[in-house]
mmCIF file of C-alpha atoms and ligand atoms in Angstrom:
data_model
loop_
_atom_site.group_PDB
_atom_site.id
_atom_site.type_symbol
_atom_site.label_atom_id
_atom_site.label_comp_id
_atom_site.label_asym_id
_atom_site.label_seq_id
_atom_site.Cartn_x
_atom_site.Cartn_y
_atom_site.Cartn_z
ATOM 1 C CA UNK X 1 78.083 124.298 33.814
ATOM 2 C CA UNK X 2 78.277 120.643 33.831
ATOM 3 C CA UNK X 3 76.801 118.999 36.501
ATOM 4 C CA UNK X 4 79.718 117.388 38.233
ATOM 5 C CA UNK X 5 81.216 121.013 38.612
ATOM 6 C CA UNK X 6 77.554 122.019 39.686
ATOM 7 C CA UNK X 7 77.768 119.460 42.224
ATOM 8 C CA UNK X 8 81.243 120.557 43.588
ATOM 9 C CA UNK X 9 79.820 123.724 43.783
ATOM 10 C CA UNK X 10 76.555 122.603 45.483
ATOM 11 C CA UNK X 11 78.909 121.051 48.139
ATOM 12 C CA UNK X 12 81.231 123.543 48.348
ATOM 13 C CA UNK X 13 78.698 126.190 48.969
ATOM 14 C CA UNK X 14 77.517 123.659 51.965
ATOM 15 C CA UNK X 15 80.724 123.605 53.686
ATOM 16 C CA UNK X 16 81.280 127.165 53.873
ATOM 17 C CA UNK X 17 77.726 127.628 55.213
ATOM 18 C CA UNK X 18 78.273 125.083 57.517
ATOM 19 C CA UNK X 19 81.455 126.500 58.665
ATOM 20 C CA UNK X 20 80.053 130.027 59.227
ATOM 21 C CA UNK X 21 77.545 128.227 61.492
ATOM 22 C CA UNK X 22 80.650 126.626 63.940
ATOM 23 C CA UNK X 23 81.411 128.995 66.740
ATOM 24 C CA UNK X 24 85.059 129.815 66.641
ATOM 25 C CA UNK X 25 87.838 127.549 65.919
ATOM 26 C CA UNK X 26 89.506 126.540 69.708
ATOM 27 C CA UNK X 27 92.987 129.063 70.004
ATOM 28 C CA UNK X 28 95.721 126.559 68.428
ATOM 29 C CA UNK X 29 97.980 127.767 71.296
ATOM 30 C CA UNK X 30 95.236 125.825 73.443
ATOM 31 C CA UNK X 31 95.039 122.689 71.519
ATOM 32 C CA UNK X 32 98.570 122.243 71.426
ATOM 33 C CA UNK X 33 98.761 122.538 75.617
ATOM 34 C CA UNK X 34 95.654 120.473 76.606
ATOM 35 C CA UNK X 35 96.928 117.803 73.937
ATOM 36 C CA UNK X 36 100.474 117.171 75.689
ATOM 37 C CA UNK X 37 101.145 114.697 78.036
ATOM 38 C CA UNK X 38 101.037 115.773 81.896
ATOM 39 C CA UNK X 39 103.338 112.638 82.455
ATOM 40 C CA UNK X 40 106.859 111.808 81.120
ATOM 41 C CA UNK X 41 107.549 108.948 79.238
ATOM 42 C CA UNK X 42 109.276 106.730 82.192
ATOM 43 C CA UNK X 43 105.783 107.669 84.303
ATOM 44 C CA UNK X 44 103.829 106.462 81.723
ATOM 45 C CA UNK X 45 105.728 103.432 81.213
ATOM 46 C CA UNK X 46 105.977 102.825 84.800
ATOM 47 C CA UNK X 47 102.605 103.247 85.692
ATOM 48 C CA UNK X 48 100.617 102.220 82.263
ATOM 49 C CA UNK X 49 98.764 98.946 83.797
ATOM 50 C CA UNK X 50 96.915 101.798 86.381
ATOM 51 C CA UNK X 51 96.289 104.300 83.949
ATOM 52 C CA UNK X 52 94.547 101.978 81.440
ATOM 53 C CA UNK X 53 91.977 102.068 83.743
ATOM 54 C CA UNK X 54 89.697 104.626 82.952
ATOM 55 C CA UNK X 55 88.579 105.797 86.479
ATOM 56 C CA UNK X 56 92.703 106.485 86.736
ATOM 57 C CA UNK X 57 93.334 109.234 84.435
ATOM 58 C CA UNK X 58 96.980 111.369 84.237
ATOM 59 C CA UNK X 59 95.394 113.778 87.125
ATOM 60 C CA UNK X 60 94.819 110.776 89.280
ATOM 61 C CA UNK X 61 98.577 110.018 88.870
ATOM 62 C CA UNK X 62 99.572 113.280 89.420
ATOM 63 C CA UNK X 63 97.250 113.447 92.535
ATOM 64 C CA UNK X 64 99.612 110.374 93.827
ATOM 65 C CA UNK X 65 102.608 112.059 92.983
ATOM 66 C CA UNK X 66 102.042 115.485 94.584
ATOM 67 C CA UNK X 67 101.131 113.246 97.711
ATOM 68 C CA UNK X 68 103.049 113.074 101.351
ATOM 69 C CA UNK X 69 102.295 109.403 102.640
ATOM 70 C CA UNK X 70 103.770 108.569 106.069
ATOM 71 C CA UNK X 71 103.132 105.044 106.643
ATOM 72 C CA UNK X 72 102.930 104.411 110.612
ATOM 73 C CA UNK X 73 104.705 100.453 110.948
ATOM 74 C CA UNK X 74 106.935 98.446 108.668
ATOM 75 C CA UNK X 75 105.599 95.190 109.897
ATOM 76 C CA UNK X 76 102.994 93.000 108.495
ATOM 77 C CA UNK X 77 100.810 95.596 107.327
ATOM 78 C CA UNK X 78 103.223 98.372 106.729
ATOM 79 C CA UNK X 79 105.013 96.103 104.386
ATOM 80 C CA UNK X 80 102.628 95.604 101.452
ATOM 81 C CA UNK X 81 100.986 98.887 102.191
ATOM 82 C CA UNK X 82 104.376 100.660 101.841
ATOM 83 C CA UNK X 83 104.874 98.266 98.867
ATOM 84 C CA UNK X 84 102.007 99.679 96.814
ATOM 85 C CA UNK X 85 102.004 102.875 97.809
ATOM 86 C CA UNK X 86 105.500 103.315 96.696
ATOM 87 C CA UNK X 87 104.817 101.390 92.832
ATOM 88 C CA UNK X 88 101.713 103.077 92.701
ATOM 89 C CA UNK X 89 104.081 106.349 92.536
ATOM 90 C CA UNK X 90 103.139 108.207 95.628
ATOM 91 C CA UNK X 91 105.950 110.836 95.953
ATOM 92 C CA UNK X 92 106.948 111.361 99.089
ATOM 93 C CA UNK X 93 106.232 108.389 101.450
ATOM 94 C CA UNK X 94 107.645 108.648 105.231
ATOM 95 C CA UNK X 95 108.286 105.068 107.009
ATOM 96 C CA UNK X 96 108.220 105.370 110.882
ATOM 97 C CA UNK X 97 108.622 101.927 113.051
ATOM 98 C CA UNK X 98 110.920 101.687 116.019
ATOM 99 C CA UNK X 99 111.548 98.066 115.911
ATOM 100 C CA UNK X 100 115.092 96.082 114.553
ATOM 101 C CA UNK X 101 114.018 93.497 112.027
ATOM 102 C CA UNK X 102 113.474 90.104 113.662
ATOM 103 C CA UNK X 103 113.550 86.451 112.042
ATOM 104 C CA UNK X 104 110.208 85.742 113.695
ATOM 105 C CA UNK X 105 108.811 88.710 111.401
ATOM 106 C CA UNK X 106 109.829 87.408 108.477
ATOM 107 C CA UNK X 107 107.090 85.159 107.320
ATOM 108 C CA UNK X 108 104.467 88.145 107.138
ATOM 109 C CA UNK X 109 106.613 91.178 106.912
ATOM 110 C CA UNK X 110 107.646 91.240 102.894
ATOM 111 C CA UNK X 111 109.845 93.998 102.957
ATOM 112 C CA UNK X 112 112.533 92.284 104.907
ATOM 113 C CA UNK X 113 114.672 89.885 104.182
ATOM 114 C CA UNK X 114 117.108 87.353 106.461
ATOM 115 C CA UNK X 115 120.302 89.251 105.925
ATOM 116 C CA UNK X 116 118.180 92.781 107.373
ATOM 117 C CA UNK X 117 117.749 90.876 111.120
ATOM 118 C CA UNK X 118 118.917 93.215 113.650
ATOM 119 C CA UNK X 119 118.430 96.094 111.171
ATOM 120 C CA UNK X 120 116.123 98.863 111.763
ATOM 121 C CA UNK X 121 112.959 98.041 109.957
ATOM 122 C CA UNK X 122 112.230 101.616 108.808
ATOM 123 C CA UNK X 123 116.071 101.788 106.646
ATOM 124 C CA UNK X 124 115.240 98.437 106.057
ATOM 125 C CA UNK X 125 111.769 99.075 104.679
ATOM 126 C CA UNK X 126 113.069 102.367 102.878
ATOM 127 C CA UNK X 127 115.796 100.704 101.220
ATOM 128 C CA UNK X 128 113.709 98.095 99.523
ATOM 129 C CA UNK X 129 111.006 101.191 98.253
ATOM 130 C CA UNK X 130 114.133 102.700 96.716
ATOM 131 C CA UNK X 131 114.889 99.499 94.648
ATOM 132 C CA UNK X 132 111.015 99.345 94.164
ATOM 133 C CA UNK X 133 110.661 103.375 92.614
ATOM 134 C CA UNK X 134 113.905 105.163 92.326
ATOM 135 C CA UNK X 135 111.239 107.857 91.301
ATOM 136 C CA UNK X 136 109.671 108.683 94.933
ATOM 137 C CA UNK X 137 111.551 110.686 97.873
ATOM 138 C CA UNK X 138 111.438 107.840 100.557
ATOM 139 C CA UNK X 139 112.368 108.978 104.032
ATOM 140 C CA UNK X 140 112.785 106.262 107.208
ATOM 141 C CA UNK X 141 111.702 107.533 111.059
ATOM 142 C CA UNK X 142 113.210 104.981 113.019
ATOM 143 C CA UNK X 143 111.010 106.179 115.820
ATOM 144 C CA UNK X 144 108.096 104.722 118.162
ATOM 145 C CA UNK X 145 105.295 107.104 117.549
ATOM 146 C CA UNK X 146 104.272 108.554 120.719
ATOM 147 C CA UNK X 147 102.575 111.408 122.017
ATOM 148 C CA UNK X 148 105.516 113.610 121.795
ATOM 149 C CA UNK X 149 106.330 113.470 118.173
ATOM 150 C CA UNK X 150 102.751 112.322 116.736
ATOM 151 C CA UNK X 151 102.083 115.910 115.685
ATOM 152 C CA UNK X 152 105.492 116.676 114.004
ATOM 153 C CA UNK X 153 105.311 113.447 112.188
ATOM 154 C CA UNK X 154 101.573 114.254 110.574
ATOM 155 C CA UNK X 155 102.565 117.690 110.425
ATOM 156 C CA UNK X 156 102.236 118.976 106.426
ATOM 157 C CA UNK X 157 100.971 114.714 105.554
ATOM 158 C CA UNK X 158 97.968 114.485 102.638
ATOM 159 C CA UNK X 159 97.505 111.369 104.608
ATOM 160 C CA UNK X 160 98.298 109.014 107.581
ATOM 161 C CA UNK X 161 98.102 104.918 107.176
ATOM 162 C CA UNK X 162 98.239 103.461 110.724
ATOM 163 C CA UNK X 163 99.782 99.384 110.709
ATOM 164 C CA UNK X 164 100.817 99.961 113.884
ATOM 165 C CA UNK X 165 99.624 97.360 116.281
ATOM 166 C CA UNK X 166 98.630 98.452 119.515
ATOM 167 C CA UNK X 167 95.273 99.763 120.409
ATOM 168 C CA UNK X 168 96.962 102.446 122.100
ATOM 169 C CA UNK X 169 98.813 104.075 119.015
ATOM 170 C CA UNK X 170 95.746 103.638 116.882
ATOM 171 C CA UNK X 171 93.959 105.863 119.408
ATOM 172 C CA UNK X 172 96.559 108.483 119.408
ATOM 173 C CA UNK X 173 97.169 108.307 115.607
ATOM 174 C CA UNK X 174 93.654 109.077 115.454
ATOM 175 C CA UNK X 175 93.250 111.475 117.907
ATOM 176 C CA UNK X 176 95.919 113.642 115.676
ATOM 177 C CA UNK X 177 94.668 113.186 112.431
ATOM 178 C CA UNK X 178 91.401 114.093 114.076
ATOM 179 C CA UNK X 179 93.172 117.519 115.271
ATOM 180 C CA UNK X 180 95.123 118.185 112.090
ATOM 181 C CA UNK X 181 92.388 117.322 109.798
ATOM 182 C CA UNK X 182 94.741 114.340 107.979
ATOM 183 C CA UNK X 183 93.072 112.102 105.942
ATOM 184 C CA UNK X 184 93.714 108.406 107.725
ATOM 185 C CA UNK X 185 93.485 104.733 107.199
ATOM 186 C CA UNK X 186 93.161 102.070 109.765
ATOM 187 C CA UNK X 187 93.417 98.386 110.213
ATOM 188 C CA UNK X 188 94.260 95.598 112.480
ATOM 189 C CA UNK X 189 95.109 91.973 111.809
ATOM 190 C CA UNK X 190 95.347 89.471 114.584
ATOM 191 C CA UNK X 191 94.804 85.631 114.627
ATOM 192 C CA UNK X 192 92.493 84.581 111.722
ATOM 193 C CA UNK X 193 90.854 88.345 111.952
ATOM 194 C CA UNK X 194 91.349 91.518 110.547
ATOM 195 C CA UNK X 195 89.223 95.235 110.014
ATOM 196 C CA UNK X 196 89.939 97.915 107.881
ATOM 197 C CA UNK X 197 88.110 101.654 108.163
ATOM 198 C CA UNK X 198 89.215 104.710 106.259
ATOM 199 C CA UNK X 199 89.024 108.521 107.866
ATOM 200 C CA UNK X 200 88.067 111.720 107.131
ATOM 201 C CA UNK X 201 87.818 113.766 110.107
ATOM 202 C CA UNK X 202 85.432 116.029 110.452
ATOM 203 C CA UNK X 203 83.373 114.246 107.883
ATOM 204 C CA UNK X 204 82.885 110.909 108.854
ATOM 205 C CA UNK X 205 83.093 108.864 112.280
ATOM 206 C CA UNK X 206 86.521 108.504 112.950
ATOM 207 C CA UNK X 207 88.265 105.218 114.668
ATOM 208 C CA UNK X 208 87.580 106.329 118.125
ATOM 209 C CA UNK X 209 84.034 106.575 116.878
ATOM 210 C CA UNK X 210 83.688 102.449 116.290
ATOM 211 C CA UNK X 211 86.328 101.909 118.997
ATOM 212 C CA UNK X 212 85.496 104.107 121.987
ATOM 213 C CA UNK X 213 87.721 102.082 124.763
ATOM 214 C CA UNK X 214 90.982 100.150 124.261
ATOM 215 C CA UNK X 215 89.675 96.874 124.908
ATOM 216 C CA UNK X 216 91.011 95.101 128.430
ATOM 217 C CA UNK X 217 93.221 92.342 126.628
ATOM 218 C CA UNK X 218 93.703 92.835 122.738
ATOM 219 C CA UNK X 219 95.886 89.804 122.429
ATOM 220 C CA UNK X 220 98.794 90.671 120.165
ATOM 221 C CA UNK X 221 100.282 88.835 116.586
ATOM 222 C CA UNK X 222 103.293 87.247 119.558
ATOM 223 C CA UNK X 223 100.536 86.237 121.487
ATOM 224 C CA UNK X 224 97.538 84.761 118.832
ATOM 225 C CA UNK X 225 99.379 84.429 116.014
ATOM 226 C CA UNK X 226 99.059 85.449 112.482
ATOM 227 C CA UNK X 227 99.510 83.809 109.526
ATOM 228 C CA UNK X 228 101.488 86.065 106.595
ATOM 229 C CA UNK X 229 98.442 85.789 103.367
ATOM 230 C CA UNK X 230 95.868 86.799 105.734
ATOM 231 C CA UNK X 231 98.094 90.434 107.471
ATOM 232 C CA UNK X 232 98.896 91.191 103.548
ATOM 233 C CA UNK X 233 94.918 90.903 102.430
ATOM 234 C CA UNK X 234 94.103 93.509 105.470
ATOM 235 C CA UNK X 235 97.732 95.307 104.598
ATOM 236 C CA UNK X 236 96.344 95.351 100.430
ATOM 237 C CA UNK X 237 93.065 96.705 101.451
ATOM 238 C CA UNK X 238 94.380 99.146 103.120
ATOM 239 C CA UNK X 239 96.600 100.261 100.481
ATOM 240 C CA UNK X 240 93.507 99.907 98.403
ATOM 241 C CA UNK X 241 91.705 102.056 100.961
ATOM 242 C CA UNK X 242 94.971 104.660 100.646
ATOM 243 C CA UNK X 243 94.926 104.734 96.818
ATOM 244 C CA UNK X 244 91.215 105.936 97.002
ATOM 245 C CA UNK X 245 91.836 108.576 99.529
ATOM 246 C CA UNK X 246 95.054 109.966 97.553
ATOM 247 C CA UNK X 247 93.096 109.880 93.801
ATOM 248 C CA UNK X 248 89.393 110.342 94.564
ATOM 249 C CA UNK X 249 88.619 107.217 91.777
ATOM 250 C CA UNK X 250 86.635 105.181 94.011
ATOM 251 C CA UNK X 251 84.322 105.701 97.285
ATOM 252 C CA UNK X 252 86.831 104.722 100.099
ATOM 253 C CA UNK X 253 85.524 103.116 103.233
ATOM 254 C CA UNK X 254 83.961 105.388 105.507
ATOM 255 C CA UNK X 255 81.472 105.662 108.046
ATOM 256 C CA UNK X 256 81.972 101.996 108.309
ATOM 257 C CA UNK X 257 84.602 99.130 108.990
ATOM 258 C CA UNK X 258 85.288 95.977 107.254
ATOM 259 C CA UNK X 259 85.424 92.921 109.391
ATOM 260 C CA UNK X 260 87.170 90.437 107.610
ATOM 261 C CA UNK X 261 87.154 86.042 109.177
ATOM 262 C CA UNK X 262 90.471 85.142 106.933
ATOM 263 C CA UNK X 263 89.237 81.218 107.875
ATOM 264 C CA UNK X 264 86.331 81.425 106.031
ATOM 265 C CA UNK X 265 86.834 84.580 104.073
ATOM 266 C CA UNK X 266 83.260 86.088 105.105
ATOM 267 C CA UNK X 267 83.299 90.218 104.891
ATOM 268 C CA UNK X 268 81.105 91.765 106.903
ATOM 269 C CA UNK X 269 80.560 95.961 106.388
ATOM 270 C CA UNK X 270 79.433 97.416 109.725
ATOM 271 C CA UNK X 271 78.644 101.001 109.488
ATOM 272 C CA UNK X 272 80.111 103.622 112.524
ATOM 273 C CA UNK X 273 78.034 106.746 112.946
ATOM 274 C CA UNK X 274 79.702 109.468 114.486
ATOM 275 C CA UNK X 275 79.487 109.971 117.815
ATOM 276 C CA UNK X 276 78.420 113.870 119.458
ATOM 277 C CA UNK X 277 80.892 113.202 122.766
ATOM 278 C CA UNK X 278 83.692 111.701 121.075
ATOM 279 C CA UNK X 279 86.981 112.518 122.099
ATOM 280 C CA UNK X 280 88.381 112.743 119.630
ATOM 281 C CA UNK X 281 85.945 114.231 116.259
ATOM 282 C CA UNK X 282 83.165 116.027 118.368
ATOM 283 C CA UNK X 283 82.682 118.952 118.457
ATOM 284 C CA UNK X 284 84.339 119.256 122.167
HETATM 285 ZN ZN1 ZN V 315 85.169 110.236 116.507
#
């Protein structure tokens, strides 16, 4: 035997020991499932800059698009929250807001244009998230969310994002998602100030928690003004705060609020406890 062929044999004798030592080769049928794509080629395309991060894998998108969204205002905040949501891929996304689209709302309210005034904001809103992601079932409520119909509307929701504005909703948008058990994400904007706090009831304080009484006078964006950057940095962060929620990639803001001075742009994080006798989470 020469010894090149010795050699092959030396190393061939290797490999088959080293093979017997491998447990069993993975079923083929297995490979060949785990190994295709849970997305389709237009969701990939559509959503490739979020999936290249790696905390946003194909379940995270799937997460999104197995998601009910009803977004609660189609104003300043509703707009780029409803915005992202609906690029972002979340599959069914509700709209409810009441209002006809104004020329006043126009500077902070994205999602309408000049030629919508007098329209209802929610078809409005809904008709632009069509344009946005023909891929998403977008349905309009052009309803003022009240105790009557706050139940139905949550009813069967992964999760609730309040932009209403009115103390008063907030408490009764929380009140039922505290009820149902509804994931939910709150935030006001008014003047040069804005908060954001995300939900989950029965786990962490909930917005009646850090807000036990609607406050005397909470002067309103027609009132104090609001300037149109600093409602879509609260609206984005709330989106953020939604996209977190829906995918489980990042911590989302609980058991605190963010407190956000759009003058100077300081953030302050003020953490909620929850409270035994409230209303809304205790135990009752
Ligand atoms: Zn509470």
């Amino acid at each position: 035997m020469s010894e090149s062929s010795s050699r092959r044999s030396f190393f061939r004798d290797l490999a088959a020991a080293a093979a017997r030592a491998l447990p069993d080769p993975t079923p083929v049928e297995f490979v060949t499932e785990s190994s295709q794509p849970l997305l389709n080629d237009s969701e990939m395309e559509r959503y490739s800059r979020q999936l290249l991060l790696p905390e946003w894998t194909e379940l995270a998108q799937l997460a999104l698009r197995d998601a009910s969204v009803l977004v609660i205002g189609a104003g300043a905040l509703g707009s780029p929250v409803a915005a992202y949501l609906a690029g972002a891929g979340v599959g069914r996304l509700g709209i409810a807001d009441s209002d006809v689209v104004e020329i006043s709302n126009l500077h902070r309210q994205p999602l309408h244009f000049t030629p919508d005034a007098g329209a209802q904001k929610a078809e409005s809103a809904a008709a632009k998230l069509r344009f946005l992601n023909p891929d998403i079932l977008v349905e309009a409520y052009p309803v003022y969310v009240e105790e009557d119909n706050v139940r139905g509307l949550i009813a069967h929701q992964d999760l609730i994002v309040d932009c209403s504005d009115s103390f008063a909703t907030r408490h009764l948008v929380n009140a039922a998602c505290c009820a149902a058990g509804v994931p939910l994400v709150e935030a006001g904007v008014v003047g040069w100030s804005g908060l954001v706090m995300s939900i989950r009831p029965g786990e962490t304080a909930c917005y009646r928690c850090a807000f036990p009484v609607e406050p005397e006078h909470a002067p309103s964006c027609a009132e104090a003004g609001v300037l149109g950057p600093a409602a879509g940095v609260i609206g984005s962060l709330q989106a953020l705060e939604a996209l977190k929620l829906l995918s489980g990639t990042a911590p989302p803001l609980t058991d605190a609020f963010l407190q956000v001075d759009l003058a100077s742009l300081e953030v302050l994080r003020v953490a909620v406890t929850r409270r035994a006798d409230c209303p809304d989470c205790g135990p009752g």
